[in-house]
PDB file of C-alpha atoms in Angstrom:
ATOM      1  CA  MET A   1      30.484  -2.086 -10.107  1.00  0.00           C
ATOM      2  CA  LYS A   2      28.549  -3.604  -7.296  1.00  0.00           C
ATOM      3  CA  VAL A   3      25.390  -2.050  -6.319  1.00  0.00           C
ATOM      4  CA  PHE A   4      24.707  -1.270  -2.580  1.00  0.00           C
ATOM      5  CA  ARG A   5      21.483  -2.803  -1.316  1.00  0.00           C
ATOM      6  CA  TYR A   6      19.920  -1.787   2.049  1.00  0.00           C
ATOM      7  CA  THR A   7      18.760  -4.343   4.291  1.00  0.00           C
ATOM      8  CA  PRO A   8      15.423  -3.384   6.171  1.00  0.00           C
ATOM      9  CA  ARG A   9      17.537  -2.636   9.301  1.00  0.00           C
ATOM     10  CA  SER A  10      20.048  -0.480   7.574  1.00  0.00           C
ATOM     11  CA  PHE A  11      17.441   1.431   5.716  1.00  0.00           C
ATOM     12  CA  ALA A  12      15.500   2.035   8.921  1.00  0.00           C
ATOM     13  CA  ARG A  13      18.568   3.582  10.320  1.00  0.00           C
ATOM     14  CA  ALA A  14      19.291   5.624   7.226  1.00  0.00           C
ATOM     15  CA  VAL A  15      15.590   6.981   7.470  1.00  0.00           C
ATOM     16  CA  GLU A  16      16.076   7.608  11.097  1.00  0.00           C
ATOM     17  CA  ALA A  17      19.302   9.401  10.481  1.00  0.00           C
ATOM     18  CA  GLY A  18      17.625  11.571   7.852  1.00  0.00           C
ATOM     19  CA  VAL A  19      19.777  10.214   5.077  1.00  0.00           C
ATOM     20  CA  PHE A  20      16.974  11.111   2.616  1.00  0.00           C
ATOM     21  CA  GLY A  21      15.988  14.342   3.972  1.00  0.00           C
ATOM     22  CA  ASP A  22      12.343  15.256   3.575  1.00  0.00           C
ATOM     23  CA  GLN A  23      11.872  13.061   0.703  1.00  0.00           C
ATOM     24  CA  LYS A  24       9.487   9.954   1.017  1.00  0.00           C
ATOM     25  CA  VAL A  25      11.048   6.889   0.183  1.00  0.00           C
ATOM     26  CA  GLU A  26      10.332   3.292   0.558  1.00  0.00           C
ATOM     27  CA  LEU A  27      12.653   0.067   0.177  1.00  0.00           C
ATOM     28  CA  LEU A  28      11.922  -2.199  -2.695  1.00  0.00           C
ATOM     29  CA  GLY A  29      14.425  -5.043  -3.184  1.00  0.00           C
ATOM     30  CA  GLY A  30      16.924  -3.386  -1.210  1.00  0.00           C
ATOM     31  CA  VAL A  31      16.738  -0.348  -3.377  1.00  0.00           C
ATOM     32  CA  PRO A  32      15.326   3.014  -2.064  1.00  0.00           C
ATOM     33  CA  HIS A  33      12.632   4.399  -4.375  1.00  0.00           C
ATOM     34  CA  LEU A  34      11.031   7.810  -4.233  1.00  0.00           C
ATOM     35  CA  MET A  35       7.285   8.339  -3.605  1.00  0.00           C
ATOM     36  CA  THR A  36       5.176  10.649  -5.463  1.00  0.00           C
ATOM     37  CA  THR A  37       2.544  12.950  -3.806  1.00  0.00           C
ATOM     38  CA  ASN A  38       0.447  15.712  -5.247  1.00  0.00           C
ATOM     39  CA  PRO A  39      -2.999  17.205  -4.199  1.00  0.00           C
ATOM     40  CA  PRO A  40      -5.124  14.487  -5.896  1.00  0.00           C
ATOM     41  CA  HIS A  41      -3.143  11.759  -4.412  1.00  0.00           C
ATOM     42  CA  ILE A  42      -3.302  13.210  -0.651  1.00  0.00           C
ATOM     43  CA  TYR A  43      -7.006  13.959  -1.163  1.00  0.00           C
ATOM     44  CA  VAL A  44      -7.619  10.291  -2.372  1.00  0.00           C
ATOM     45  CA  VAL A  45      -5.408   8.786   0.510  1.00  0.00           C
ATOM     46  CA  ARG A  46      -7.112  10.932   3.154  1.00  0.00           C
ATOM     47  CA  ARG A  47     -10.689  10.355   1.762  1.00  0.00           C
ATOM     48  CA  LEU A  48     -10.173   6.665   1.480  1.00  0.00           C
ATOM     49  CA  ALA A  49      -8.631   6.105   5.074  1.00  0.00           C
ATOM     50  CA  GLY A  50     -11.793   7.755   6.359  1.00  0.00           C
ATOM     51  CA  LEU A  51     -14.134   5.447   4.514  1.00  0.00           C
ATOM     52  CA  LEU A  52     -12.314   2.534   5.402  1.00  0.00           C
ATOM     53  CA  ALA A  53     -12.327   3.458   8.917  1.00  0.00           C
ATOM     54  CA  VAL A  54     -16.185   2.814   8.947  1.00  0.00           C
ATOM     55  CA  VAL A  55     -15.843  -0.359   7.299  1.00  0.00           C
ATOM     56  CA  TYR A  56     -13.088  -1.743   9.606  1.00  0.00           C
ATOM     57  CA  PRO A  57     -13.891  -0.887  13.152  1.00  0.00           C
ATOM     58  CA  ALA A  58     -11.113   0.515  15.415  1.00  0.00           C
ATOM     59  CA  ASP A  59     -11.490  -2.092  17.936  1.00  0.00           C
ATOM     60  CA  HIS A  60     -10.336  -4.792  15.504  1.00  0.00           C
ATOM     61  CA  TRP A  61      -8.482  -2.842  12.885  1.00  0.00           C
ATOM     62  CA  THR A  62      -6.041   0.335  12.465  1.00  0.00           C
ATOM     63  CA  ILE A  63      -5.996   2.235   9.361  1.00  0.00           C
ATOM     64  CA  TYR A  64      -2.233   3.327   8.456  1.00  0.00           C
ATOM     65  CA  GLU A  65      -1.634   6.143   6.048  1.00  0.00           C
ATOM     66  CA  GLU A  66       1.725   6.046   4.349  1.00  0.00           C
ATOM     67  CA  LYS A  67       3.538   3.826   7.136  1.00  0.00           C
ATOM     68  CA  PHE A  68       6.174   1.320   6.527  1.00  0.00           C
ATOM     69  CA  VAL A  69       5.238  -2.257   6.672  1.00  0.00           C
ATOM     70  CA  LYS A  70       7.901  -5.291   6.593  1.00  0.00           C
ATOM     71  CA  ILE A  71       7.505  -7.713   3.819  1.00  0.00           C
ATOM     72  CA  GLY A  72      10.801  -9.949   3.820  1.00  0.00           C
ATOM     73  CA  SER A  73      13.574  -7.644   2.755  1.00  0.00           C
ATOM     74  CA  TRP A  74      10.880  -5.046   1.498  1.00  0.00           C
ATOM     75  CA  MET A  75       9.974  -1.991   3.488  1.00  0.00           C
ATOM     76  CA  PRO A  76       7.066  -0.458   1.297  1.00  0.00           C
ATOM     77  CA  GLN A  77       4.942   2.578   2.661  1.00  0.00           C
ATOM     78  CA  PRO A  78       1.812   1.728   1.232  1.00  0.00           C
ATOM     79  CA  ASP A  79      -0.698   4.704   0.731  1.00  0.00           C
ATOM     80  CA  ILE A  80      -2.898   2.775   3.249  1.00  0.00           C
ATOM     81  CA  SER A  81      -2.865  -0.444   5.107  1.00  0.00           C
ATOM     82  CA  VAL A  82      -5.418  -2.055   7.241  1.00  0.00           C
ATOM     83  CA  ILE A  83      -3.742  -3.849  10.110  1.00  0.00           C
ATOM     84  CA  ARG A  84      -5.008  -5.759  13.382  1.00  0.00           C
ATOM     85  CA  SER A  85      -5.487  -3.766  16.336  1.00  0.00           C
ATOM     86  CA  PRO A  86      -4.201  -2.568  18.614  1.00  0.00           C
ATOM     87  CA  ALA A  87      -1.776  -0.229  17.012  1.00  0.00           C
ATOM     88  CA  SER A  88       0.520  -0.262  20.081  1.00  0.00           C
ATOM     89  CA  GLN A  89       1.939  -3.974  19.108  1.00  0.00           C
ATOM     90  CA  TYR A  90       3.537  -2.125  16.191  1.00  0.00           C
ATOM     91  CA  LEU A  91       5.569   0.272  18.473  1.00  0.00           C
ATOM     92  CA  PRO A  92       8.725  -2.119  18.787  1.00  0.00           C
ATOM     93  CA  ARG A  93       8.154  -3.639  15.435  1.00  0.00           C
ATOM     94  CA  LEU A  94       6.802  -2.992  11.874  1.00  0.00           C
ATOM     95  CA  ALA A  95       3.471  -4.647  10.680  1.00  0.00           C
ATOM     96  CA  GLU A  96       4.382  -7.833   8.869  1.00  0.00           C
ATOM     97  CA  PRO A  97       2.025  -9.732   6.299  1.00  0.00           C
ATOM     98  CA  ALA A  98       0.249 -11.646   9.192  1.00  0.00           C
ATOM     99  CA  ASP A  99      -0.909  -8.449  10.711  1.00  0.00           C
ATOM    100  CA  ILE A 100      -2.264  -6.860   7.184  1.00  0.00           C
ATOM    101  CA  ARG A 101      -5.550  -7.249   5.916  1.00  0.00           C
ATOM    102  CA  LEU A 102      -5.533  -4.798   3.137  1.00  0.00           C
ATOM    103  CA  VAL A 103      -3.021  -2.775   1.216  1.00  0.00           C
ATOM    104  CA  VAL A 104      -4.038   0.288  -1.047  1.00  0.00           C
ATOM    105  CA  GLU A 105      -1.617   2.009  -3.415  1.00  0.00           C
ATOM    106  CA  VAL A 106      -3.014   5.219  -4.922  1.00  0.00           C
ATOM    107  CA  SER A 107      -1.340   5.201  -8.583  1.00  0.00           C
ATOM    108  CA  ASP A 108      -0.933   8.123 -10.662  1.00  0.00           C
ATOM    109  CA  MET A 109       2.838   7.958 -12.027  1.00  0.00           C
ATOM    110  CA  THR A 110       3.597   4.603 -10.390  1.00  0.00           C
ATOM    111  CA  TYR A 111       0.944   2.374 -11.893  1.00  0.00           C
ATOM    112  CA  ALA A 112       3.565  -0.205 -13.658  1.00  0.00           C
ATOM    113  CA  LEU A 113       5.274  -0.472 -10.342  1.00  0.00           C
ATOM    114  CA  ASP A 114       2.074  -1.012  -8.215  1.00  0.00           C
ATOM    115  CA  ARG A 115       0.494  -3.439 -10.833  1.00  0.00           C
ATOM    116  CA  GLY A 116       4.220  -5.285 -11.324  1.00  0.00           C
ATOM    117  CA  LYS A 117       6.640  -5.699  -8.461  1.00  0.00           C
ATOM    118  CA  LYS A 118       4.338  -4.586  -5.777  1.00  0.00           C
ATOM    119  CA  TYR A 119       1.391  -6.682  -6.919  1.00  0.00           C
ATOM    120  CA  ARG A 120       3.663  -9.621  -7.034  1.00  0.00           C
ATOM    121  CA  ARG A 121       5.172  -9.087  -3.665  1.00  0.00           C
ATOM    122  CA  TYR A 122       2.022  -8.511  -1.899  1.00  0.00           C
ATOM    123  CA  ALA A 123       0.531 -11.701  -3.369  1.00  0.00           C
ATOM    124  CA  ALA A 124       3.584 -13.578  -2.522  1.00  0.00           C
ATOM    125  CA  ALA A 125       3.331 -12.479   0.952  1.00  0.00           C
ATOM    126  CA  GLY A 126      -0.037 -13.556   1.445  1.00  0.00           C
ATOM    127  CA  ILE A 127      -1.813 -10.103   1.812  1.00  0.00           C
ATOM    128  CA  PRO A 128      -5.512 -11.130   1.404  1.00  0.00           C
ATOM    129  CA  GLU A 129      -6.446  -8.062  -0.563  1.00  0.00           C
ATOM    130  CA  TYR A 130      -4.802  -5.310  -2.375  1.00  0.00           C
ATOM    131  CA  TRP A 131      -6.294  -2.190  -4.254  1.00  0.00           C
ATOM    132  CA  ILE A 132      -4.814   0.087  -6.782  1.00  0.00           C
ATOM    133  CA  VAL A 133      -6.599   3.401  -7.199  1.00  0.00           C
ATOM    134  CA  ASN A 134      -5.648   4.596 -10.516  1.00  0.00           C
ATOM    135  CA  LEU A 135      -6.103   8.197 -10.635  1.00  0.00           C
ATOM    136  CA  ASN A 136      -5.154   8.711 -14.371  1.00  0.00           C
ATOM    137  CA  ASP A 137      -7.902   6.399 -15.748  1.00  0.00           C
ATOM    138  CA  GLN A 138     -10.221   6.879 -12.847  1.00  0.00           C
ATOM    139  CA  PHE A 139     -10.947   3.325 -11.721  1.00  0.00           C
ATOM    140  CA  VAL A 140     -10.217   1.036  -8.555  1.00  0.00           C
ATOM    141  CA  GLN A 141      -8.651  -2.517  -9.053  1.00  0.00           C
ATOM    142  CA  VAL A 142      -9.490  -5.150  -6.173  1.00  0.00           C
ATOM    143  CA  PHE A 143      -7.431  -7.883  -6.039  1.00  0.00           C
ATOM    144  CA  ARG A 144      -8.289 -11.066  -3.626  1.00  0.00           C
ATOM    145  CA  ASP A 145      -7.155 -14.492  -2.833  1.00  0.00           C
ATOM    146  CA  PRO A 146      -3.214 -14.518  -3.203  1.00  0.00           C
ATOM    147  CA  GLU A 147      -1.520 -17.664  -4.517  1.00  0.00           C
ATOM    148  CA  GLY A 148       2.058 -18.487  -5.757  1.00  0.00           C
ATOM    149  CA  SER A 149       5.490 -17.166  -4.905  1.00  0.00           C
ATOM    150  CA  GLY A 150       8.056 -14.942  -6.428  1.00  0.00           C
ATOM    151  CA  LYS A 151       7.551 -13.860 -10.069  1.00  0.00           C
ATOM    152  CA  THR A 152       4.555 -16.062 -10.515  1.00  0.00           C
ATOM    153  CA  ALA A 153       2.613 -14.870  -7.401  1.00  0.00           C
ATOM    154  CA  GLN A 154      -0.699 -13.497  -8.207  1.00  0.00           C
ATOM    155  CA  TYR A 155      -4.217 -12.881  -6.940  1.00  0.00           C
ATOM    156  CA  ARG A 156      -6.772 -15.336  -8.053  1.00  0.00           C
ATOM    157  CA  SER A 157      -9.773 -12.905  -8.002  1.00  0.00           C
ATOM    158  CA  SER A 158      -9.718  -9.474  -9.619  1.00  0.00           C
ATOM    159  CA  ALA A 159     -12.197  -6.738 -10.353  1.00  0.00           C
ATOM    160  CA  THR A 160     -12.171  -3.065 -11.806  1.00  0.00           C
ATOM    161  CA  SER A 161     -14.663  -0.725 -10.723  1.00  0.00           C
ATOM    162  CA  HIS A 162     -15.532   2.593 -12.084  1.00  0.00           C
ATOM    163  CA  GLU A 163     -17.457   5.739 -10.863  1.00  0.00           C
ATOM    164  CA  GLY A 164     -21.186   4.597 -10.586  1.00  0.00           C
ATOM    165  CA  GLU A 165     -19.865   1.122  -8.935  1.00  0.00           C
ATOM    166  CA  ALA A 166     -19.230   0.277  -5.399  1.00  0.00           C
ATOM    167  CA  ILE A 167     -16.744  -1.929  -3.769  1.00  0.00           C
ATOM    168  CA  GLY A 168     -18.575  -3.551  -0.968  1.00  0.00           C
ATOM    169  CA  ALA A 169     -20.339  -0.470   1.017  1.00  0.00           C
ATOM    170  CA  ILE A 170     -17.774   2.188  -0.409  1.00  0.00           C
ATOM    171  CA  ALA A 171     -18.852   3.997  -3.868  1.00  0.00           C
ATOM    172  CA  VAL A 172     -16.016   4.417  -6.227  1.00  0.00           C
ATOM    173  CA  ALA A 173     -17.171   7.948  -6.728  1.00  0.00           C
ATOM    174  CA  ASP A 174     -16.365   8.640  -2.964  1.00  0.00           C
ATOM    175  CA  ILE A 175     -12.969   7.442  -3.479  1.00  0.00           C
ATOM    176  CA  LEU A 176     -11.935   9.457  -6.574  1.00  0.00           C
ATOM    177  CA  PRO A 177     -10.959  13.071  -6.707  1.00  0.00           C
ATOM    178  CA  PRO A 178     -13.805  15.267  -7.913  1.00  0.00           C
ATOM    179  CA  LYS A 179     -13.555  16.446 -11.542  1.00  0.00           C
ATOM    180  CA  VAL A 180     -12.489  20.019 -12.043  1.00  0.00           C
TER     181      VAL A 180
END
């Protein structure tokens, strides 16, 4: 049996036509993937977007929350992406790797995907910086300096930060949801 794979164009048309209803989906390797969302996830995305807006001034950068970007045959919907301004240049097209400074995935049930396929794809595309906010284990991984292609793509630099530490001017405690 042959598996149907979407192209970015056919996937965009399916999303616009409401094929997936209210479900949040992204295209990874021609296959639609459902995205998870829950209150802690939503909290972290909104909180971190606000913190990044201070670090990346609006006259040079736009902070996207859960917007599609185009990376070859993929159309992921990173939880946050920092792209070159002005945002109006993305009205006729999606942001592509050359436009992207930083991608962030907030991970609860998707860590294996975020640290596996997405990590390699973002590195292969040359995305300069990739963060994974791990909600389950309460840390943030920062990857920088991509190299390689395909399954061997990776980031040369990586650091894991916990509560009490900072990533540049951003305290990890300000990113993670409060303990209840």
